[in-house]
Coordinates of C-alpha atoms in Angstrom, one line a residue:
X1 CA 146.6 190.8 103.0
X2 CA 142.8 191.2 102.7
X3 CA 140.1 190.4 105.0
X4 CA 137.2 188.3 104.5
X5 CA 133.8 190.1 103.8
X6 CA 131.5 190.0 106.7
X7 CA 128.6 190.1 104.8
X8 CA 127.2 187.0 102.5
X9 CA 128.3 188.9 99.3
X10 CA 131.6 190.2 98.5
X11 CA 132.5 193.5 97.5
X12 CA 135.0 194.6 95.3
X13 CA 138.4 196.8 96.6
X14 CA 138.3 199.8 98.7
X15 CA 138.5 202.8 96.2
X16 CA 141.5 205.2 96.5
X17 CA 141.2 208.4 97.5
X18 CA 142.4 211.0 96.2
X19 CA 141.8 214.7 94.7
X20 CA 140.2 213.8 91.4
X21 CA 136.8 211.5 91.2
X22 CA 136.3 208.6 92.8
X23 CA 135.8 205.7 90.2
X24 CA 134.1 202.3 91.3
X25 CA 136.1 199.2 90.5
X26 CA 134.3 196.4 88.3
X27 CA 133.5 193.4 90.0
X28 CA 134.3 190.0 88.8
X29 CA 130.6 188.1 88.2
X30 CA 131.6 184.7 87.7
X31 CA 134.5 185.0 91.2
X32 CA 132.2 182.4 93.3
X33 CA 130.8 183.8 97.1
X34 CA 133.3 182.6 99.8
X35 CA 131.1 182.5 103.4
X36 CA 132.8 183.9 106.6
X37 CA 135.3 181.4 107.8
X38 CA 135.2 179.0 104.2
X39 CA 138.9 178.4 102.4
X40 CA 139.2 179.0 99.2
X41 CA 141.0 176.3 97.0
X42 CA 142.5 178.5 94.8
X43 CA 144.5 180.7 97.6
X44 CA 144.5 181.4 100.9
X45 CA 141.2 181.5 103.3
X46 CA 139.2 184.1 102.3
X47 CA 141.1 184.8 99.1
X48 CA 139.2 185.4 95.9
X49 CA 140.6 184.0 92.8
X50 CA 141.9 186.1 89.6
X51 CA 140.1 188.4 88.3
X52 CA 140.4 187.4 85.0
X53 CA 140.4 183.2 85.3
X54 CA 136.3 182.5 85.4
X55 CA 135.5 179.6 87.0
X56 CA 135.0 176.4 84.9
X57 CA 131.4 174.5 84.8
X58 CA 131.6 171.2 86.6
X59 CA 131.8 168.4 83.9
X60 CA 129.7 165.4 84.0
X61 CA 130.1 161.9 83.3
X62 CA 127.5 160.3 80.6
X63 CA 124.9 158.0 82.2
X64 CA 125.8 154.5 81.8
X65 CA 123.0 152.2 80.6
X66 CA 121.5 150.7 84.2
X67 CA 121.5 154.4 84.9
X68 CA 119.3 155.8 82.2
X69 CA 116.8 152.1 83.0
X70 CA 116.8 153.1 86.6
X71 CA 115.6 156.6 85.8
X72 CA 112.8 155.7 83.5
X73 CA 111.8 152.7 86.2
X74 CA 112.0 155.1 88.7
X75 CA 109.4 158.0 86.3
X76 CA 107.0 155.2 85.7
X77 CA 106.5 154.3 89.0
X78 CA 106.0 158.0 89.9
X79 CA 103.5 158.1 87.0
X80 CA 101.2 154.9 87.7
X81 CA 101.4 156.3 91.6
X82 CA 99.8 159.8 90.6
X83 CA 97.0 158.4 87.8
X84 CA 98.9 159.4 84.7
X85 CA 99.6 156.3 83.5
X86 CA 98.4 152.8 83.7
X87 CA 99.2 149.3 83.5
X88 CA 97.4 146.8 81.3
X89 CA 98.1 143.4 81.7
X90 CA 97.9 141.4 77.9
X91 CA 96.2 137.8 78.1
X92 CA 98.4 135.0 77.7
X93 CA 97.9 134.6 74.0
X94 CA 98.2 138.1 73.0
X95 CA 101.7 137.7 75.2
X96 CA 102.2 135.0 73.3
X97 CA 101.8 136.6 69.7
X98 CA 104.0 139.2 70.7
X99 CA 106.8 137.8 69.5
X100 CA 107.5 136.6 66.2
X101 CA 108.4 132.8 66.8
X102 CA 105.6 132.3 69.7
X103 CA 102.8 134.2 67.9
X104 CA 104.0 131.4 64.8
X105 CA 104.0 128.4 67.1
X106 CA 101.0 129.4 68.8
X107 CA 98.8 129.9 65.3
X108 CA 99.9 126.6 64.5
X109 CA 98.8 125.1 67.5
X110 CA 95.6 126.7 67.0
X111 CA 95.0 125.8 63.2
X112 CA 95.6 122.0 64.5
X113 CA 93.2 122.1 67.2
X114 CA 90.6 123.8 64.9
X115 CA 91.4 121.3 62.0
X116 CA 91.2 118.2 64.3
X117 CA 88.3 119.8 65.5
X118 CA 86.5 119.8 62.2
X119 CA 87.6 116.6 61.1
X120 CA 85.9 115.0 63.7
X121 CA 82.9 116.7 64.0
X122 CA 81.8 117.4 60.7
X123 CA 79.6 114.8 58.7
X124 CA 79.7 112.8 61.5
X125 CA 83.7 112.2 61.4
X126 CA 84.1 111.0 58.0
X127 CA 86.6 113.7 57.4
X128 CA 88.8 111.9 59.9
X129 CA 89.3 109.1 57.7
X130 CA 91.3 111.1 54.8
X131 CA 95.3 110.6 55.3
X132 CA 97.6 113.4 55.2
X133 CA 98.9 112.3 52.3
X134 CA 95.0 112.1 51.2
X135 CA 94.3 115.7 51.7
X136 CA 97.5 116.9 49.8
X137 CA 96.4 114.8 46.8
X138 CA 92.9 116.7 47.2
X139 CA 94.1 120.1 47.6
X140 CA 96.8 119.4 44.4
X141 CA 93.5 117.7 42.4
X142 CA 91.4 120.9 43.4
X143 CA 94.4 123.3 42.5
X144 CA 94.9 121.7 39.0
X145 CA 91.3 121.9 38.0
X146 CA 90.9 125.6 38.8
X147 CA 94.1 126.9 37.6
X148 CA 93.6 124.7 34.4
X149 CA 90.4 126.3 34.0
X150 CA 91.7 129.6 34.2
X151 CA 94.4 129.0 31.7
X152 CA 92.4 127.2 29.9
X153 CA 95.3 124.3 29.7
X154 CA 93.7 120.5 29.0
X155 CA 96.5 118.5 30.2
X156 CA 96.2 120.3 33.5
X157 CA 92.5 120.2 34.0
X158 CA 92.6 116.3 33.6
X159 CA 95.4 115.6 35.8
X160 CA 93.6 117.5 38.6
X161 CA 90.5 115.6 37.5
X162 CA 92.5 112.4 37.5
X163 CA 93.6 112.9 41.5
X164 CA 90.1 114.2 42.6
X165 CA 88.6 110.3 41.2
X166 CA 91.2 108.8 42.5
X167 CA 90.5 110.2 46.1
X168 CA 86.6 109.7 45.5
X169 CA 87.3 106.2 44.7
X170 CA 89.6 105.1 47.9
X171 CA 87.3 107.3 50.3
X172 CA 84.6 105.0 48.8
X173 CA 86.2 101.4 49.5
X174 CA 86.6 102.9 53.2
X175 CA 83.1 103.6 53.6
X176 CA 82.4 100.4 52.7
X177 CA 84.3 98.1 55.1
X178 CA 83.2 96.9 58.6
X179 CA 85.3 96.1 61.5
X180 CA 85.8 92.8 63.9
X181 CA 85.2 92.6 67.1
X182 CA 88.2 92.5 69.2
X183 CA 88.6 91.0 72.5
X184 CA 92.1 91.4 74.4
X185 CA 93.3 89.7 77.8
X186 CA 96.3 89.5 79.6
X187 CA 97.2 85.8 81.6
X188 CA 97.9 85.9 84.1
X189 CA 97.5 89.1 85.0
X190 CA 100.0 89.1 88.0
X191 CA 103.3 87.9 87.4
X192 CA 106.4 87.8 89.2
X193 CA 110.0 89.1 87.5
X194 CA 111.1 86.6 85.0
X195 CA 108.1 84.7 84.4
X196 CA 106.4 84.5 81.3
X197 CA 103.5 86.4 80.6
X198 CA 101.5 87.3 77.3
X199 CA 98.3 88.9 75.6
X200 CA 95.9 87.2 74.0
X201 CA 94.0 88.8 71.3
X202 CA 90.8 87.3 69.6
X203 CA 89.6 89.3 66.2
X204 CA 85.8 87.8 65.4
X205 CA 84.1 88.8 62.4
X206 CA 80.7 89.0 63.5
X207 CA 79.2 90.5 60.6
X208 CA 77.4 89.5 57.6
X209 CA 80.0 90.5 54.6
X210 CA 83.4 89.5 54.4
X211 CA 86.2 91.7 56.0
X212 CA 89.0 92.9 53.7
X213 CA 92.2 92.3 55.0
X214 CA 93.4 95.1 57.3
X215 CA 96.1 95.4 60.6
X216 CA 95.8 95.7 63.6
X217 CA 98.3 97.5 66.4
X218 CA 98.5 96.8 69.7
X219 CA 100.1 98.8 72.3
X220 CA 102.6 96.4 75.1
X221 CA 103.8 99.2 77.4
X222 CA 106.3 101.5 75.1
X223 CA 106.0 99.2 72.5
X224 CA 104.0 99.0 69.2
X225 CA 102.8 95.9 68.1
X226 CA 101.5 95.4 64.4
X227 CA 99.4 92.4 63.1
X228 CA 98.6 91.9 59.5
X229 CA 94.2 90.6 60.0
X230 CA 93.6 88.2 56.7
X231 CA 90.4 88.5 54.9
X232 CA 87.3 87.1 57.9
X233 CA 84.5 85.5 56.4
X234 CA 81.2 85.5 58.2
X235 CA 81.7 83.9 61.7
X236 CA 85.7 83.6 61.5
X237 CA 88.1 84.3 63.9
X238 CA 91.8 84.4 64.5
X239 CA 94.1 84.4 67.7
X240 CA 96.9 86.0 68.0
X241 CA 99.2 86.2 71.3
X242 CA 101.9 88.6 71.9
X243 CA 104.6 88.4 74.2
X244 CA 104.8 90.6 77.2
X245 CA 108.4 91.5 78.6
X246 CA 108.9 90.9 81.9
X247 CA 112.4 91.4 82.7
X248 CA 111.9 94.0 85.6
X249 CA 109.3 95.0 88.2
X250 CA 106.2 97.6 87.3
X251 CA 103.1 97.9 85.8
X252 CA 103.4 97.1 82.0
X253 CA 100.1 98.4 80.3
X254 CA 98.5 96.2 77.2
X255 CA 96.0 97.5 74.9
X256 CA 94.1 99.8 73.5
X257 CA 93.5 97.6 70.1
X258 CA 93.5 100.2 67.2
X259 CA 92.4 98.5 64.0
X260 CA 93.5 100.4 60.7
X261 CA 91.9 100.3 57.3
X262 CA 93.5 101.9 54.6
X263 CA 93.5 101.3 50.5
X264 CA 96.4 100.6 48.4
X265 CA 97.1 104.0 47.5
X266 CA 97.2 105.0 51.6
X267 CA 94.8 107.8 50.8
X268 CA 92.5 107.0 53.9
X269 CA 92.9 105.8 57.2
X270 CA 90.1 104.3 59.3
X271 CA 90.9 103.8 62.6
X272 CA 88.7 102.3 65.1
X273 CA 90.0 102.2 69.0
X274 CA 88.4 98.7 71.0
X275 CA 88.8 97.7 74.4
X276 CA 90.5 99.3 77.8
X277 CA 94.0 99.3 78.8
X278 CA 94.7 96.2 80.6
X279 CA 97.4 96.0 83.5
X280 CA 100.2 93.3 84.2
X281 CA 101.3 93.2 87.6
X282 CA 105.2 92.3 87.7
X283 CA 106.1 91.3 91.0
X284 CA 109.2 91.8 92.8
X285 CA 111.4 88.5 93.0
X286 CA 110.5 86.7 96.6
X287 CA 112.0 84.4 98.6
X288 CA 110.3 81.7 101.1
X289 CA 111.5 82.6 104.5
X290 CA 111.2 80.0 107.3
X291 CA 107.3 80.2 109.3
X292 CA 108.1 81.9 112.5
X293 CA 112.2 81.5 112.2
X294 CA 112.7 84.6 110.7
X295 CA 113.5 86.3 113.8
X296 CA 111.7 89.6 113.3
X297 CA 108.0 88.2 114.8
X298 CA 108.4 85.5 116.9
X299 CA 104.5 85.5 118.4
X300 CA 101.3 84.2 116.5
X301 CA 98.6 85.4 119.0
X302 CA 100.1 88.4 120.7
X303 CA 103.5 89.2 122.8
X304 CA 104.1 90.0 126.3
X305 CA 104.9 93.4 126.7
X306 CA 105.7 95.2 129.9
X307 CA 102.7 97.7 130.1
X308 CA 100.2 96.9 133.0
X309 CA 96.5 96.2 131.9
X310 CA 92.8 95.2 133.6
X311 CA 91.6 93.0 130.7
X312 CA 94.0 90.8 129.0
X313 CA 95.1 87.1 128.9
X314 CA 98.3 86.8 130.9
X315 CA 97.5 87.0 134.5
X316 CA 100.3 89.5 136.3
X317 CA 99.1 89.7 140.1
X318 CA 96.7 90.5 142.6
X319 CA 95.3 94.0 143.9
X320 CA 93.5 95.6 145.8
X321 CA 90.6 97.2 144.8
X322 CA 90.1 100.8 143.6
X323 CA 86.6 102.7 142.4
X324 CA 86.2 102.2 139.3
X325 CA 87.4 98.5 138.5
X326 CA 85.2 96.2 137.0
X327 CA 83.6 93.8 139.3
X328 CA 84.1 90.8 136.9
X329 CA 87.7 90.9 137.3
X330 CA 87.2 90.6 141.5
X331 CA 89.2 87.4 143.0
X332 CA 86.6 86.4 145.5
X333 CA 88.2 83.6 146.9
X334 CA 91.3 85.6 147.8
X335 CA 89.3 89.0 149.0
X336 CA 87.3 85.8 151.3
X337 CA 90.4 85.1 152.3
X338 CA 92.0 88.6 153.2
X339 CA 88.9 90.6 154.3
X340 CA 89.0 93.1 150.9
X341 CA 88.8 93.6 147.5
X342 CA 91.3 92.3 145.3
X343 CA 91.1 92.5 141.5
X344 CA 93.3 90.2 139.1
X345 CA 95.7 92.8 136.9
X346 CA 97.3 91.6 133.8
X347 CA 100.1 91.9 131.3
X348 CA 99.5 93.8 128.4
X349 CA 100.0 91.6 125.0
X350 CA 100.2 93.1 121.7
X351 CA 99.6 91.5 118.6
X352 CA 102.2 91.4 116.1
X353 CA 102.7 94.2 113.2
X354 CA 105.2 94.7 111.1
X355 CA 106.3 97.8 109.0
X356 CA 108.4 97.9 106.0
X357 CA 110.0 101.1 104.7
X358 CA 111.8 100.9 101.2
X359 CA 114.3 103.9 100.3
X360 CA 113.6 104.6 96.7
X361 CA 115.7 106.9 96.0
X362 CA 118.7 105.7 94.5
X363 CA 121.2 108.3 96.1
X364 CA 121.1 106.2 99.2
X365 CA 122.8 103.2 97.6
X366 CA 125.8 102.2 95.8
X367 CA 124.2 101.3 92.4
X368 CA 120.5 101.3 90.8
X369 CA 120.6 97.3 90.9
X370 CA 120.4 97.8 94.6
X371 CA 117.2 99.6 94.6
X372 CA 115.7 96.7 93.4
X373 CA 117.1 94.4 95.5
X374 CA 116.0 96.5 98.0
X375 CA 112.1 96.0 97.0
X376 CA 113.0 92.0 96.9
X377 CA 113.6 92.2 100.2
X378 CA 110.9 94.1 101.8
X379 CA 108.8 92.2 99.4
X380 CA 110.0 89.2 101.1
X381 CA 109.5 90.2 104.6
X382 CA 106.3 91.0 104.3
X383 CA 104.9 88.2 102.6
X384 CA 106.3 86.3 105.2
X385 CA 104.5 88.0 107.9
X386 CA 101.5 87.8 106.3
X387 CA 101.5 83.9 105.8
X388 CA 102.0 83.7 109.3
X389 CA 98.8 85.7 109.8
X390 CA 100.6 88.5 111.3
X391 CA 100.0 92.1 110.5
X392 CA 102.1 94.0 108.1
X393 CA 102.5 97.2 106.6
X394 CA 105.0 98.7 103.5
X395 CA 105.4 102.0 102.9
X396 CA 107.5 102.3 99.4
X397 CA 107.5 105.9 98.1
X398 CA 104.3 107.1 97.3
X399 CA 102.5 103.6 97.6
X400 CA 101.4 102.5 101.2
X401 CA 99.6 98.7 101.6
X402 CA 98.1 98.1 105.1
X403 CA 96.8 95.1 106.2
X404 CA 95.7 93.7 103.1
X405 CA 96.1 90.3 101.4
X406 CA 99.8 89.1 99.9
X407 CA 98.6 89.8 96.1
X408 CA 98.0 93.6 96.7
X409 CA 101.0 94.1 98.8
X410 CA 103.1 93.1 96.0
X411 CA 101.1 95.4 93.4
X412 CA 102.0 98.0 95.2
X413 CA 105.5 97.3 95.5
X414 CA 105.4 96.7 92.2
X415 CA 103.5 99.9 91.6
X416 CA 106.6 102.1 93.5
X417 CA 108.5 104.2 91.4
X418 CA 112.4 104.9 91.4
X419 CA 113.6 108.6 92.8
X420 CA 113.5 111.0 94.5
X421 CA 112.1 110.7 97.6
X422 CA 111.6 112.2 101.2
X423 CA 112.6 109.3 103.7
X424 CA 111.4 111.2 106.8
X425 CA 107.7 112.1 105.3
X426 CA 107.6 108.0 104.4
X427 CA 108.2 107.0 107.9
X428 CA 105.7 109.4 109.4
X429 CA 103.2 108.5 107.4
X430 CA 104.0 104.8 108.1
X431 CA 104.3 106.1 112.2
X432 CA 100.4 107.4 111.4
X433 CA 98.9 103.8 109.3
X434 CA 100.9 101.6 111.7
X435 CA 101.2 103.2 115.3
X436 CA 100.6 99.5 117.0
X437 CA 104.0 98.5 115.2
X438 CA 105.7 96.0 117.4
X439 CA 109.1 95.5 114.2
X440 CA 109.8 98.2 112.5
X441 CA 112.3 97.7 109.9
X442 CA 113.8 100.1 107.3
X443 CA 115.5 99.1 103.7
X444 CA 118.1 101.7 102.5
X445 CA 121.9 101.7 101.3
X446 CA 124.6 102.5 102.9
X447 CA 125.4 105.9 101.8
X448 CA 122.5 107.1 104.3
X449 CA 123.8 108.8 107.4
X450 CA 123.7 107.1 110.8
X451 CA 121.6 110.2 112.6
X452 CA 119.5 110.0 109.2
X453 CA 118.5 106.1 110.0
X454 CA 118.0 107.2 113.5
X455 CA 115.8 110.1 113.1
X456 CA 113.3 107.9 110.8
X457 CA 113.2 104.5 112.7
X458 CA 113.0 106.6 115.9
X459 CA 109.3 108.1 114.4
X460 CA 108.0 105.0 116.3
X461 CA 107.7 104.1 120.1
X462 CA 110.8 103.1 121.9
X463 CA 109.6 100.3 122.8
X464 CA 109.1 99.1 119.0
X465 CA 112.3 97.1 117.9
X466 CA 114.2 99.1 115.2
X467 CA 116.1 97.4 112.4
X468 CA 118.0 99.2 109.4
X469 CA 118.4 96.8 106.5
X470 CA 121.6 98.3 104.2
X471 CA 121.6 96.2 100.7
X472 CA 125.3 96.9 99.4
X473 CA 125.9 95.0 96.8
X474 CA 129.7 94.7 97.2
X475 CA 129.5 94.2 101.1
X476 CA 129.1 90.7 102.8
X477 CA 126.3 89.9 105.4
X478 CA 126.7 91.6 108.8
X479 CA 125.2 92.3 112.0
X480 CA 125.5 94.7 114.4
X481 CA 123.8 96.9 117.8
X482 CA 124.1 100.1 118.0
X483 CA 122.4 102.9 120.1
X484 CA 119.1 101.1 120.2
X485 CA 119.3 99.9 116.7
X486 CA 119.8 96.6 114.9
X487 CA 121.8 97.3 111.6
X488 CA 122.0 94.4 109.3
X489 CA 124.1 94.8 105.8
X490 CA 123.3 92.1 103.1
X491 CA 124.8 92.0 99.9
X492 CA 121.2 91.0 98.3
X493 CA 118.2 88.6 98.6
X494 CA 119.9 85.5 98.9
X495 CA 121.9 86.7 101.8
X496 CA 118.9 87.7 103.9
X497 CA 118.9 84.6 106.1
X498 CA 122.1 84.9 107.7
X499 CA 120.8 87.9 109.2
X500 CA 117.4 87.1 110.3
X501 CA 119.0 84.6 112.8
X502 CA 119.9 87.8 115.0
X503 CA 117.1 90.1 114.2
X504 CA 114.9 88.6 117.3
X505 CA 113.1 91.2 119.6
X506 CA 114.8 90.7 123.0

C-alpha cells in the first residue's frame, strides 16, 4: 500500500536498487494531481489510477436556445457599458417600414394624405370634385392615347380620346352649377323619451339661374338620410322634415347638410358641407311626485337642526354674555332684570339640498333596462326638489348639475353615459359640490355590496340622512333600516311612491 505524496506533485515509484544502473520509471502525464488528504474516485485515498487508462475530457451538453440569447444579451450590454457599441433608436416611421406589411400600410397612408392633400389645395380645390371612378376613366383615357401613339394603333388613340372628352365635358356641367342655401332646425330641441321629435330642413335657391336637380344627405345620429332636391327656379324653396328617433335617452346629433352634385355618368362629385351639428336633448322619462309629500325634504325655508348658533331664526335660549358676542343679539330687558349680560342663542337651520347619485355601471344591476330606470328615477327626484325650490344636486357618471334650473338637470342626465364607472370617486366629488347636503340619496342595483353602499353614502356628514335606492326589476317595493341607512328596493318608476312614504328625515 502506497502513501500519498507530500508534495503538490506526484512522483513516480521508488526505483529498485540493485547492482546494475538505476533506470527512472516514466511517469504517467495525463494521471491527474491528487492533494494531501483528497480521495481518488477511481481507488482508494491517495491512489493513482492505471497507468495506461488516460483520463477522459469532461463532455458538455449543447447550449439550448435561451442559453445562446442570454449570452449575446449579456456581450451587448458589456459592449454598450465600455463605448464599443451603441444604441440608435429608429423614428417611428422608419420602425414602421421595417417590416414588410407596416412599411406597405404606412406608404399608403401616406400617398392618401398626400393625394387628399393635393386635391384640395391645388387650383383652388377643383380637383376635389373628380370621383374615383372619374380619375380611373382619366388615367385609362390618358393611357390609351399614349400607348396608341406609340403603337401607332387608331382604334386605341380614339378610345382614349373618347374618355378624356367625356371627363372634360362632366367636369364642365359641375363647374357650372350653384348651390341652395340650406337652413336646418331641430323642434323642439329638448324632448323627453317617447315623444316625437323631427328636423326641419329648408333648401332656398337664392340665386339668379336655375338649380339642376341634385340630393341632399343629412346626418340623424348614426343614420344617413338622403333627399332627392328638384330643379329650384329663382326664389323657390322646398321643406323637407325628417323624423328623429326617440326611443331612448341621449344626445341624438342632426346635421351637417352635405349637398351632392354629380352628372349622369357619376364622373364628379361636388360636395358642399352647410350648417352646424344641431343637438336633441332626450330626456329621461319623469314622473310628477307629490309637492312636499315625497318624504325625502319636508322643509321649504330651512330645517331645524341640532347645532347651536348666534344668528339664526329659531330662538333656543338665553345666555350669558361672553367677549366677543355681538351686542345686537343682547336681551336687555332680561339682563335689566338679572343684573348681567344675556345674549339670545339660537338653533341652527339648514336649508334644504338634495344629492342624487346614479350607478352607471351596469355590473351593479340585474339587467341593462335597470340602468335606465335607474336615471328615471333620480331624474324624478330631482325635478321634484327643484319645483319645490329646494336645492339639488346629481352626480351621474362623468356629468355633475348643481343648482341649476330643471331643463339642464335633465341634459345632463341625459348626457350620462352607460359603463364603467368608479362609484366611490362619484360620491366624493358629489361630498365636494354638495357639502351642505341635508338627503343624500344613492341609485344602484342590488348586486352592490352592503359595505360598498356604506362606504359611499357615508362620504357625507352623519348627520346627513342616507338613502340607497336598489331598482331590481324582478323585486317588489320594500323598505328597510339598517346601520344608519334607509334601503329602499323598487322594481321601477312607477313603484317609487310606495317608498317615499317612509323616506322622511327623522
Amino acid at each position: 500500500m502506497t502513501t500519498p505524496p507530500s508534495g503538490p506533485s506526484r512522483r513516480g515509484p521508488e526505483p529498485s536498487r540493485g547492482r546494475g544502473r538505476v533506470r527512472p520509471q516514466p511517469v504517467e502525464e495525463d494521471a491527474p494531481t491528487l492533494r494531501p488528504g483528497q480521495l481518488d474516485r477511481s481507488g482508494g485515498p491517495g491512489q493513482a489510477p492505471p497507468a495506461r487508462a488516460p483520463a477522459r475530457p469532461e463532455q458538455r451538453a449543447a447550449p439550448t436556445p435561451m442559453e445562446v440569447r442570454q449570452e449575446r444579451m449579456a456581450e451587448g450590454q458589456r459592449l454598450r457599458a465600455t463605448g464599443q457599441r451603441r444604441t440608435v433608436t429608429l423614428p417611428v416611421p422608419v420602425q414602421a417600414v421595417r417590416s414588410t406589411k407596416g412599411g406597405a400600410a404606412a406608404a399608403l397612408r401616406a400617398s392618401a394624405r398626400g393625394g387628399e392633400r393635393v386635391r384640395t389645395t391645388w387650383f383652388g380645390g377643383l380637383l376635389s370634385w373628380v370621383s374615383p371612378l372619374g380619375w380611373s376613366v382619366l388615367a385609362l383615357g390618358t393611357a390609351a392615347v399614349v400607348v396608341g401613339l406609340l403603337l401607332a394603333w387608331v382604334e386605341l388613340v380614339t378610345l382614349g380620346v373618347a374618355l378624356l372628352v367625356a371627363c372634360a365635358l362632366c367636369f364642365a356641367l359641375a363647374v357650372g352649377r350653384t348651390h341652395p342655401r340650406v337652413e336646418l332646425t331641430a323642434r323642439p330641441s329638448r324632448v323627453r323619451v317617447g315623444q316625437h321629435a323631427a328636423a326641419e330642413v329648408v333648401l332656398h335657391n337664392p340665386g339668379h339661374r336655375r338649380i339642376l336637380p341634385s340630393r341632399v344627405e343629412i346626418a340623424v345620429g348614426e343614420d344617413v338620410r338622403t333627399i332627392d332636391l328638384p330643379a329650384l327656379r329663382r326664389g323657390e324653396q322646398v321643406r323637407h322634415e325628417l323624423p328623429v328617433p326617440t326611443d331612448r335617452r341621449g344626445v341624438v346629433e342632426v346635421g351637417p347638410v352635405r349637398t351632392v352634385q354629380e352628372d349622369p355618368l357619376r364622373l364628379t362629385n361636388r360636395t358642399r358641407v352647410f350648417g352646424e351639428v344641431k343637438q336633441l336633448f332626450v330626456h329621461p322619462s319623469t314622473r310628477p311626485l307629490e309637492s312636499g309629500a315625497h318624504g325625502l325634504l319636508r322643509d321649504l325655508e330651512g330645517e331645524v337642526t341640532p347645532e347651536l348658533s348666534m344668528a339664526d331664526i329659531n330662538f333656543h335660549a338665553l345666555r350669558e354674555y361672553e367677549p366677543g358676542d355681538d351686542r345686537r343679539y343682547v336681551h336687555w330687558r332680561s339682563s335689566a332684570k338679572h343684573d348681567r349680560l344675556l345674549v339670545r342663542q339660537f338653533q341652527e337651520t339648514r336649508r334644504a339640498h338634495l344629492t342624487v347619485i346614479v350607478d352607471v355601471d351596469p355590473s351593479g344591476y340585474r339587467a341593462e333596462e335597470d340602468v335606465e330606470a335607474a336615471m328615471d328615477i333620480a331624474a324624478s327626484l330631482v325635478v321634484q326638489s327643484i319645483r319645490d325650490e329646494q336645492e339639488a344636486t346629481v352626480v351621474a357618471g362623468d356629468r355633475v348639475a348643481s343648482r341649476t334650473t330643471i331643463p339642464l338637470t335633465l341634459d345632463t342626465i341625459a348626457q350620462a353615459g352607460v359603463g364603467r364607472a368608479d362609484l366611490l370617486s362619484s360620491a366624493r366629488r358629489a361630498a365636494a359640490l354638495a357639502p351642505d347636503s341635508s338627503v343624500v340619496v344613492l341609485v344602484t342595483g342590488p348586486r352592490r355590496a352592503f359595505l360598498e353602499l356604506q362606504q359611499v353614502l357615508f362620504q357625507f356628514d352623519v348627520e346627513v340622512h342616507h338613502v340607497a335606492l336598489l331598482v331590481d326589476g324582478g323585486a317588489s317595493a320594500s323598505l328597510r333600516r339598517q346601520r344608519g341607512m334607509t334601503i329602499a328596493t323598487v322594481g321601477g318608476l312607477d313603484e317609487l311612491h310606495h317608498v317615499l312614504s317612509g323616506l322622511s328625515t327623522a
